[in-house]
Short mmCIF file of C-alpha atoms and ligand atoms in Angstrom, two decimals:
data_model
loop_
_atom_site.label_atom_id
_atom_site.label_comp_id
_atom_site.label_asym_id
_atom_site.label_seq_id
_atom_site.Cartn_x
_atom_site.Cartn_y
_atom_site.Cartn_z
CA MET A 583 -4.10 0.63 -21.78
CA SER A 584 -6.14 -1.73 -23.78
CA PRO A 585 -9.29 -0.73 -26.35
CA THR A 586 -11.63 -1.69 -23.42
CA GLY A 587 -10.32 0.63 -20.92
CA LEU A 588 -8.85 -1.71 -18.86
CA PRO A 589 -4.89 -1.90 -18.17
CA PRO A 590 -3.31 -4.77 -20.35
CA ILE A 591 -2.24 -7.75 -18.34
CA GLY A 592 1.38 -9.36 -19.43
CA THR A 593 4.60 -10.66 -18.98
CA ASP A 594 6.59 -7.89 -20.97
CA LEU A 595 9.26 -6.77 -18.52
CA ALA A 596 11.02 -4.61 -21.11
CA HIS A 597 7.50 -2.88 -21.63
CA ALA A 598 7.13 -2.71 -17.97
CA ALA A 599 10.42 -0.81 -17.21
CA ALA A 600 9.86 1.57 -20.38
CA LEU A 601 6.67 2.87 -18.60
CA LEU A 602 8.38 3.02 -15.18
CA SER A 603 11.51 4.94 -16.73
CA ARG A 604 8.90 7.33 -18.14
CA GLY A 605 7.09 7.97 -14.82
CA ARG A 606 4.18 6.00 -15.40
CA LEU A 607 2.65 3.36 -12.69
CA VAL A 608 3.17 -0.81 -13.45
CA ALA A 609 1.69 -3.27 -11.05
CA ILE A 610 4.11 -5.70 -10.03
CA PRO A 611 4.08 -9.16 -8.52
CA THR A 612 5.78 -10.00 -5.20
CA GLU A 613 5.95 -12.70 -2.92
CA THR A 614 2.99 -11.10 -0.53
CA VAL A 615 0.64 -9.15 -2.61
CA TYR A 616 0.45 -6.95 -6.03
CA GLY A 617 2.10 -3.73 -5.78
CA LEU A 618 1.38 -0.95 -7.40
CA ALA A 619 5.42 0.41 -8.37
CA ALA A 620 6.44 3.69 -9.35
CA ASN A 621 10.25 5.43 -10.02
CA ALA A 622 11.03 5.94 -6.04
CA LEU A 623 13.12 8.80 -6.84
CA ASP A 624 10.63 10.91 -9.18
CA PRO A 625 8.10 12.79 -7.05
CA ALA A 626 6.04 13.51 -9.81
CA ALA A 627 5.74 9.26 -10.71
CA VAL A 628 5.16 9.11 -6.82
CA ALA A 629 2.55 11.22 -6.63
CA ARG A 630 0.88 9.41 -9.47
CA ILE A 631 0.42 6.40 -7.16
CA PHE A 632 -1.26 8.34 -4.14
CA ALA A 633 -3.79 9.72 -7.01
CA ALA A 634 -4.21 6.25 -8.40
CA LYS A 635 -5.19 4.67 -4.68
CA ASP A 636 -6.84 7.69 -3.18
CA ARG A 637 -4.03 7.42 -0.71
CA PRO A 638 -3.50 10.12 1.57
CA PHE A 639 -0.23 11.85 1.76
CA PHE A 640 0.27 11.21 5.52
CA ASP A 641 0.55 7.49 4.29
CA PRO A 642 4.17 6.76 3.44
CA LEU A 643 5.20 4.35 1.01
CA ILE A 644 7.72 1.12 0.73
CA VAL A 645 10.65 1.19 -1.44
CA HIS A 646 11.69 -1.99 -3.26
CA VAL A 647 15.02 -2.80 -4.33
CA ALA A 648 17.25 -5.34 -5.77
CA SER A 649 19.80 -5.94 -3.03
CA LEU A 650 20.92 -5.31 0.29
CA ALA A 651 23.63 -2.86 -1.60
CA ALA A 652 20.73 -1.14 -3.40
CA ALA A 653 19.20 -0.91 0.37
CA GLN A 654 22.23 0.88 1.84
CA ALA A 655 22.64 3.69 -0.76
CA LEU A 656 19.29 4.98 0.13
CA VAL A 657 20.15 4.98 4.46
CA THR A 658 22.18 6.50 6.33
CA GLU A 659 22.84 4.10 8.94
CA LEU A 660 22.03 0.27 8.96
CA PRO A 661 22.52 -1.04 12.73
CA PRO A 662 24.09 -4.07 13.20
CA VAL A 663 20.62 -6.05 13.91
CA ALA A 664 19.09 -4.71 10.87
CA LEU A 665 21.61 -5.72 8.82
CA GLN A 666 21.66 -9.39 10.03
CA LEU A 667 17.93 -9.36 9.20
CA ALA A 668 18.36 -8.10 5.80
CA GLN A 669 21.04 -10.68 4.86
CA ARG A 670 18.79 -13.36 6.75
CA HIS A 671 15.58 -12.45 5.10
CA TRP A 672 16.02 -10.91 2.08
CA PRO A 673 15.10 -11.53 -0.61
CA GLY A 674 11.74 -11.71 1.48
CA PRO A 675 8.73 -10.46 2.98
CA LEU A 676 10.39 -8.29 5.75
CA THR A 677 10.04 -4.46 5.50
CA LEU A 678 12.71 -2.61 7.35
CA VAL A 679 12.16 1.07 8.40
CA LEU A 680 15.75 2.78 8.61
CA PRO A 681 16.84 6.44 8.38
CA ARG A 682 16.60 7.82 4.86
CA ARG A 683 19.14 9.88 2.44
CA ALA A 684 18.12 12.97 1.08
CA VAL A 685 17.84 11.37 -2.21
CA VAL A 686 14.67 9.79 -0.80
CA PRO A 687 11.59 12.01 -2.01
CA ASP A 688 9.61 13.63 1.06
CA LEU A 689 6.70 12.32 -0.92
CA VAL A 690 7.80 8.22 -0.12
CA THR A 691 8.32 8.94 3.46
CA ALA A 692 5.22 11.34 4.02
CA GLY A 693 7.99 14.05 5.03
CA GLY A 694 9.57 11.73 8.17
CA PRO A 695 13.26 10.77 8.44
CA PHE A 696 12.89 7.13 8.02
CA VAL A 697 12.45 5.20 4.57
CA ALA A 698 10.67 1.36 4.56
CA LEU A 699 12.81 -0.71 2.41
CA ARG A 700 12.40 -4.30 1.29
CA VAL A 701 13.72 -6.84 -1.47
CA PRO A 702 10.86 -8.42 -2.66
CA ALA A 703 11.26 -12.49 -3.11
CA HIS A 704 9.43 -12.64 -6.43
CA PRO A 705 11.63 -13.55 -9.81
CA MET A 706 9.56 -11.29 -11.98
CA ALA A 707 9.82 -8.23 -9.59
CA LEU A 708 13.48 -8.77 -8.87
CA ALA A 709 14.22 -9.20 -12.76
CA LEU A 710 12.85 -5.83 -13.08
CA LEU A 711 14.34 -4.25 -10.18
CA GLN A 712 17.86 -5.31 -11.67
CA GLN A 713 16.86 -4.00 -14.99
CA LEU A 714 16.23 -0.48 -13.79
CA PRO A 715 18.81 2.55 -12.58
CA PHE A 716 16.23 3.12 -9.85
CA PRO A 717 14.29 1.26 -6.93
CA LEU A 718 10.50 1.13 -6.61
CA ALA A 719 8.18 2.52 -4.52
CA ALA A 720 5.05 0.23 -4.32
CA PRO A 721 2.19 0.44 -2.36
CA SER A 722 -0.45 -2.57 -2.48
CA ALA A 723 -2.25 -2.04 -5.64
CA ASN A 724 -5.35 -1.46 -4.30
CA PRO A 725 -7.79 1.50 -3.74
CA PHE A 726 -6.95 3.12 -0.26
CA GLY A 727 -8.29 1.09 2.57
CA ARG A 728 -9.40 -1.75 0.26
CA THR A 729 -8.39 -5.36 0.37
CA SER A 730 -5.15 -6.09 -1.06
CA PRO A 731 -4.49 -7.91 -4.40
CA THR A 732 -3.09 -11.38 -4.85
CA THR A 733 -3.71 -11.75 -8.64
CA PRO A 734 -3.36 -9.83 -11.64
CA GLN A 735 -7.38 -9.78 -12.10
CA HIS A 736 -7.68 -8.21 -8.58
CA VAL A 737 -5.50 -5.09 -9.61
CA ARG A 738 -7.84 -4.76 -12.56
CA GLU A 739 -11.04 -4.97 -10.85
CA GLY A 740 -9.81 -2.48 -8.00
CA LEU A 741 -7.35 -0.07 -9.84
CA GLY A 742 -8.84 -0.10 -13.56
CA ALA A 743 -7.58 2.38 -15.90
CA ARG A 744 -5.57 3.94 -13.36
CA VAL A 745 -2.68 1.55 -13.78
CA ASP A 746 -0.76 1.43 -17.29
CA TYR A 747 0.28 -2.12 -17.14
CA ILE A 748 0.10 -5.23 -15.10
CA LEU A 749 2.67 -7.82 -14.91
CA ASP A 750 1.29 -11.31 -14.52
CA GLY A 751 3.50 -13.22 -11.98
CA GLY A 752 0.52 -15.74 -11.13
CA PRO A 753 -1.21 -15.72 -7.49
CA CYS A 754 1.02 -14.41 -4.77
CA ALA A 755 2.90 -17.44 -2.75
CA VAL A 756 2.12 -15.61 0.60
CA GLY A 757 -0.66 -13.55 0.22
CA LEU A 758 -0.36 -11.27 3.27
CA GLU A 759 1.75 -7.87 3.02
CA SER A 760 5.17 -7.94 4.58
CA THR A 761 6.23 -8.01 7.93
CA ILE A 762 7.56 -4.19 9.13
CA VAL A 763 10.26 -3.78 11.56
CA GLY A 764 12.24 -0.95 12.74
CA VAL A 765 14.94 -0.68 15.27
CA THR A 766 15.04 1.30 18.17
CA ARG A 767 17.38 2.14 21.46
CA SER A 768 15.71 0.61 24.68
CA ALA A 769 16.21 2.89 27.42
CA THR A 770 19.17 0.52 28.96
CA GLY A 771 20.81 1.19 25.20
CA ALA A 772 20.38 -2.30 23.80
CA ASP A 773 19.13 -2.48 20.53
CA GLU A 774 15.30 -3.30 20.42
CA LEU A 775 12.79 -4.45 17.29
CA LEU A 776 9.73 -2.24 16.81
CA ILE A 777 7.03 -4.25 15.24
CA TYR A 778 4.80 -1.87 12.57
CA ARG A 779 2.89 -4.73 11.34
CA TRP A 780 2.59 -8.21 11.73
CA GLY A 781 2.88 -9.82 7.94
CA GLY A 782 4.06 -12.61 5.92
CA LEU A 783 7.22 -13.04 7.87
CA GLU A 784 6.45 -14.86 11.27
CA LEU A 785 7.66 -13.50 14.40
CA GLU A 786 9.06 -16.84 15.26
CA THR A 787 11.24 -16.54 12.30
CA LEU A 788 11.73 -13.04 12.56
CA ILE A 789 13.77 -13.46 16.12
CA LYS A 790 14.89 -16.75 15.91
CA ASP A 791 18.72 -16.70 16.29
CA THR A 792 18.74 -12.62 16.85
CA PRO A 793 19.08 -11.84 20.24
CA CYS A 794 16.94 -8.60 20.27
CA ALA A 795 14.00 -7.62 22.70
CA TRP A 796 10.97 -6.45 20.18
CA ARG A 797 7.72 -5.03 21.04
CA MET A 798 4.72 -3.55 18.88
CA ALA A 799 5.15 0.54 17.55
CA GLU A 800 2.60 2.31 19.76
CA ARG A 801 -0.01 4.72 18.58
CA PRO A 802 0.41 7.94 17.79
CA GLN A 803 4.07 8.54 17.61
CA ASP A 804 5.37 5.45 16.17
CA ALA A 805 2.89 3.45 14.78
CA ALA A 806 2.70 3.05 10.99
CA PRO A 807 0.54 5.89 9.61
CA GLY A 808 -1.00 3.68 7.16
CA ASN A 809 -2.29 1.16 9.87
CA LEU A 810 -5.79 2.06 9.87
CA PRO A 811 -8.01 0.05 12.11
CA GLY A 812 -10.59 0.02 8.72
CA HIS A 813 -7.95 -1.27 6.64
CA TYR A 814 -8.84 -4.05 4.12
CA ALA A 815 -12.40 -3.42 4.20
CA PRO A 816 -14.78 -5.40 2.30
CA ARG A 817 -17.92 -3.57 1.66
CA THR A 818 -20.30 -6.20 2.83
CA PRO A 819 -20.39 -6.39 6.75
CA LEU A 820 -17.98 -8.84 7.81
CA ARG A 821 -17.93 -9.85 11.65
CA LEU A 822 -15.70 -12.28 13.81
CA GLY A 823 -16.96 -15.34 15.47
CA PRO A 824 -19.95 -17.66 14.44
CA PRO A 825 -23.22 -16.49 13.15
CA PRO A 826 -26.32 -15.93 15.30
CA ALA A 827 -28.46 -19.37 15.79
CA ASP A 828 -31.42 -17.48 13.58
CA ALA A 829 -29.18 -16.67 10.48
CA ASP A 830 -30.34 -17.07 7.03
CA PRO A 831 -27.80 -19.82 5.71
CA ALA A 832 -29.00 -18.83 2.04
CA ARG A 833 -27.92 -15.15 2.62
CA THR A 834 -24.88 -15.32 5.17
CA GLY A 835 -21.25 -15.79 4.05
CA VAL A 836 -19.10 -18.25 6.60
CA MET A 837 -15.00 -17.86 6.09
CA VAL A 838 -13.39 -20.86 8.18
CA PHE A 839 -9.96 -21.68 8.97
CA THR A 840 -10.52 -25.82 8.72
CA ALA A 841 -13.43 -28.06 7.19
CA GLY A 842 -14.36 -29.08 10.79
CA GLU A 843 -14.96 -25.69 12.13
CA TRP A 844 -18.53 -24.29 12.64
CA PRO A 845 -20.04 -27.56 11.71
CA ALA A 846 -23.37 -26.19 12.31
CA THR A 847 -22.65 -24.22 9.02
CA ALA A 848 -20.87 -27.37 7.41
CA SER A 849 -23.58 -27.05 4.42
CA TRP A 850 -24.28 -23.71 4.17
CA PRO A 851 -23.94 -22.14 0.45
CA HIS A 852 -21.57 -19.82 1.05
CA ARG A 853 -19.03 -21.27 3.15
CA ARG A 854 -14.79 -20.63 2.59
CA VAL A 855 -12.66 -22.88 4.14
CA LEU A 856 -9.21 -21.07 4.05
CA ALA A 857 -7.05 -23.96 4.76
CA PRO A 858 -8.29 -27.58 4.32
CA ASP A 859 -4.90 -28.73 4.98
CA GLY A 860 -4.83 -27.18 8.39
CA GLN A 861 -1.73 -24.78 7.52
CA LEU A 862 -1.68 -21.30 8.42
CA SER A 863 0.22 -20.32 5.38
CA THR A 864 -2.45 -21.83 3.16
CA ALA A 865 -4.94 -19.73 4.88
CA ALA A 866 -2.34 -16.86 4.57
CA GLN A 867 -2.33 -17.50 0.45
CA GLN A 868 -6.18 -17.76 0.52
CA LEU A 869 -7.13 -15.06 2.90
CA PHE A 870 -7.66 -11.98 0.39
CA ALA A 871 -8.92 -14.05 -2.55
CA ALA A 872 -11.76 -15.73 -0.37
CA LEU A 873 -12.70 -12.43 1.25
CA ARG A 874 -13.20 -10.73 -2.34
CA ALA A 875 -15.12 -13.61 -3.56
CA LEU A 876 -17.61 -13.82 -0.61
CA ASP A 877 -17.72 -9.33 -0.89
CA ALA A 878 -18.35 -10.11 -4.63
CA LEU A 879 -21.50 -11.88 -3.37
CA GLY A 880 -22.70 -9.65 -0.97
CA GLN A 881 -22.23 -6.61 -3.73
CA SER A 882 -24.53 -8.49 -6.05
CA GLY A 883 -27.27 -8.68 -3.72
CA ALA A 884 -26.78 -12.49 -2.62
CA LEU A 885 -25.48 -11.84 0.82
CA ASP A 886 -26.36 -9.83 3.83
CA VAL A 887 -23.26 -10.51 5.59
CA ILE A 888 -19.90 -12.51 6.26
CA TYR A 889 -19.07 -14.35 9.59
CA ALA A 890 -15.28 -14.96 9.96
CA ALA A 891 -13.33 -17.38 12.51
CA PRO A 892 -10.56 -15.90 13.68
CA VAL A 893 -7.49 -18.46 13.19
CA PRO A 894 -4.45 -19.82 15.84
CA GLU A 895 -2.94 -16.75 17.23
CA HIS A 896 0.66 -17.85 16.29
CA GLY A 897 3.19 -18.03 13.58
CA LEU A 898 1.40 -15.92 10.11
CA GLY A 899 -1.79 -16.68 12.17
CA ARG A 900 -1.12 -13.22 14.11
CA ALA A 901 -1.26 -11.44 10.68
CA ILE A 902 -4.35 -12.97 9.69
CA ASN A 903 -5.87 -12.29 12.72
CA ASP A 904 -4.62 -8.48 12.27
CA ARG A 905 -6.23 -8.40 8.89
CA LEU A 906 -9.72 -10.11 9.50
CA GLN A 907 -9.88 -7.52 12.79
CA ARG A 908 -9.13 -4.28 10.49
CA ALA A 909 -11.63 -5.56 8.03
CA ALA A 910 -14.01 -6.30 10.62
CA ALA A 911 -13.43 -2.73 12.25
CA SER A 912 -14.52 -0.93 9.08
CA HIS A 913 -18.33 -2.13 9.67
CA ARG A 914 -18.60 -1.24 13.63
O1 TXA B 343 4.49 -6.68 0.92
C1 TXA B 343 4.24 -5.44 1.21
O2 TXA B 343 4.73 -4.84 2.08
C2 TXA B 343 3.37 -5.01 -0.13
C3 TXA B 343 4.36 -5.12 -1.11
C4 TXA B 343 3.51 -4.69 -2.47
O3 TXA B 343 5.40 -4.83 -0.97
N1 TXA B 343 3.20 -3.39 0.04
C5 TXA B 343 2.54 -2.93 1.24
O4 TXA B 343 2.42 -1.49 1.01
O5 TXA B 343 2.13 -3.60 1.71
P1 TXA B 343 1.20 -0.69 1.43
O6 TXA B 343 1.62 0.56 1.37
O7 TXA B 343 -0.14 -1.31 1.41
O8 TXA B 343 1.67 -0.92 3.36
C6 TXA B 343 2.91 -0.29 3.50
C7 TXA B 343 2.71 0.08 5.13
C8 TXA B 343 1.68 1.18 5.24
O9 TXA B 343 0.70 1.10 6.33
C9 TXA B 343 2.59 2.57 5.69
O10 TXA B 343 2.07 3.33 6.78
C10 TXA B 343 4.04 1.61 6.19
O11 TXA B 343 4.10 0.43 5.56
N2 TXA B 343 5.28 2.28 5.73
C11 TXA B 343 5.86 3.15 4.82
N3 TXA B 343 6.93 3.80 4.96
C12 TXA B 343 6.90 3.42 6.64
C13 TXA B 343 7.73 4.10 7.51
N4 TXA B 343 9.04 5.04 6.91
N5 TXA B 343 7.86 4.24 8.77
C14 TXA B 343 6.29 3.31 9.13
N6 TXA B 343 5.76 2.58 8.30
C15 TXA B 343 5.86 2.98 7.11
MG1 MG B 344 -2.03 -1.84 1.66
#
């Protein structure tokens, strides 16, 4: 820790590796969001993650590995469709939920028989994983239920001295968490993809060339335990849809997808356009930072409420709308 009580932000991989080897917590950049990492095979280190985030133990963690081979060492089975997806999309924003080996601690899987695994596509995260003799458990590096961090500063604001070091890999390129996918058998005996969470890998890319049906995981039996409605919560009330006619422009935050949207709010002072270029990938990259910036205004007393426009429901839009809905649900 630095003399200010805030964790240092830097690019010292050897220092990060040394801390992790001693069971400490390091925030790491990934292409999706920043993760709060610890040695996945050390229950005491993993327990520190839960404490730092105030995360309930029923919510399992994603384990990050350097390669497909490293993932295989942690699972008892890799169905052919999962192997195909891993070969195609790793490193990348895809998490696969697979039957775990006993070496994976109960704390990581919340006691369940499956472990969530991914190979992150960030050079710094990969370099770190390649140096370490163990995989890294890493949830998003934010207090439980809050907005995920996409910069080192976001991590510092949210976790402060609860993290020992923050590796600076710049702003995250994707900006949304990974897409989480399991494999299950359908009634006819065919493999079927089970989608636990939409994220940085779009449906269209996921199923391209994969001749496999898919369905959403259903609550309560097979939903991702941490996929709660009130997640990603800003502290300022967030509503979906345009502000009412009598809203006070000076005290109302507005978040739209493109510049032409909600023209009545075009000159409002607290308006954020997520994607001036009209690309969903740009909106994904900007989403959490924009939400945080507006929320900071709300917390400083400058705003009463934020109105956000849903984005088109295709490609990354599914994941963006999912995050917006969850963020809004915490204020119903
Ligand atoms: O992009 C990401 O996935 C980021 C980066 C750091 O890799 N990580 C991330 O972790 O978003 P977290 O903990 O914030 O969200 C992981 C989600 C949780 O909703 C958790 O319930 C679910 O993954 N999950 C973890 N293990 C699971 C399992 N075995 N079965 C089903 N869901 C699982
Ligand atoms: Mg999270």
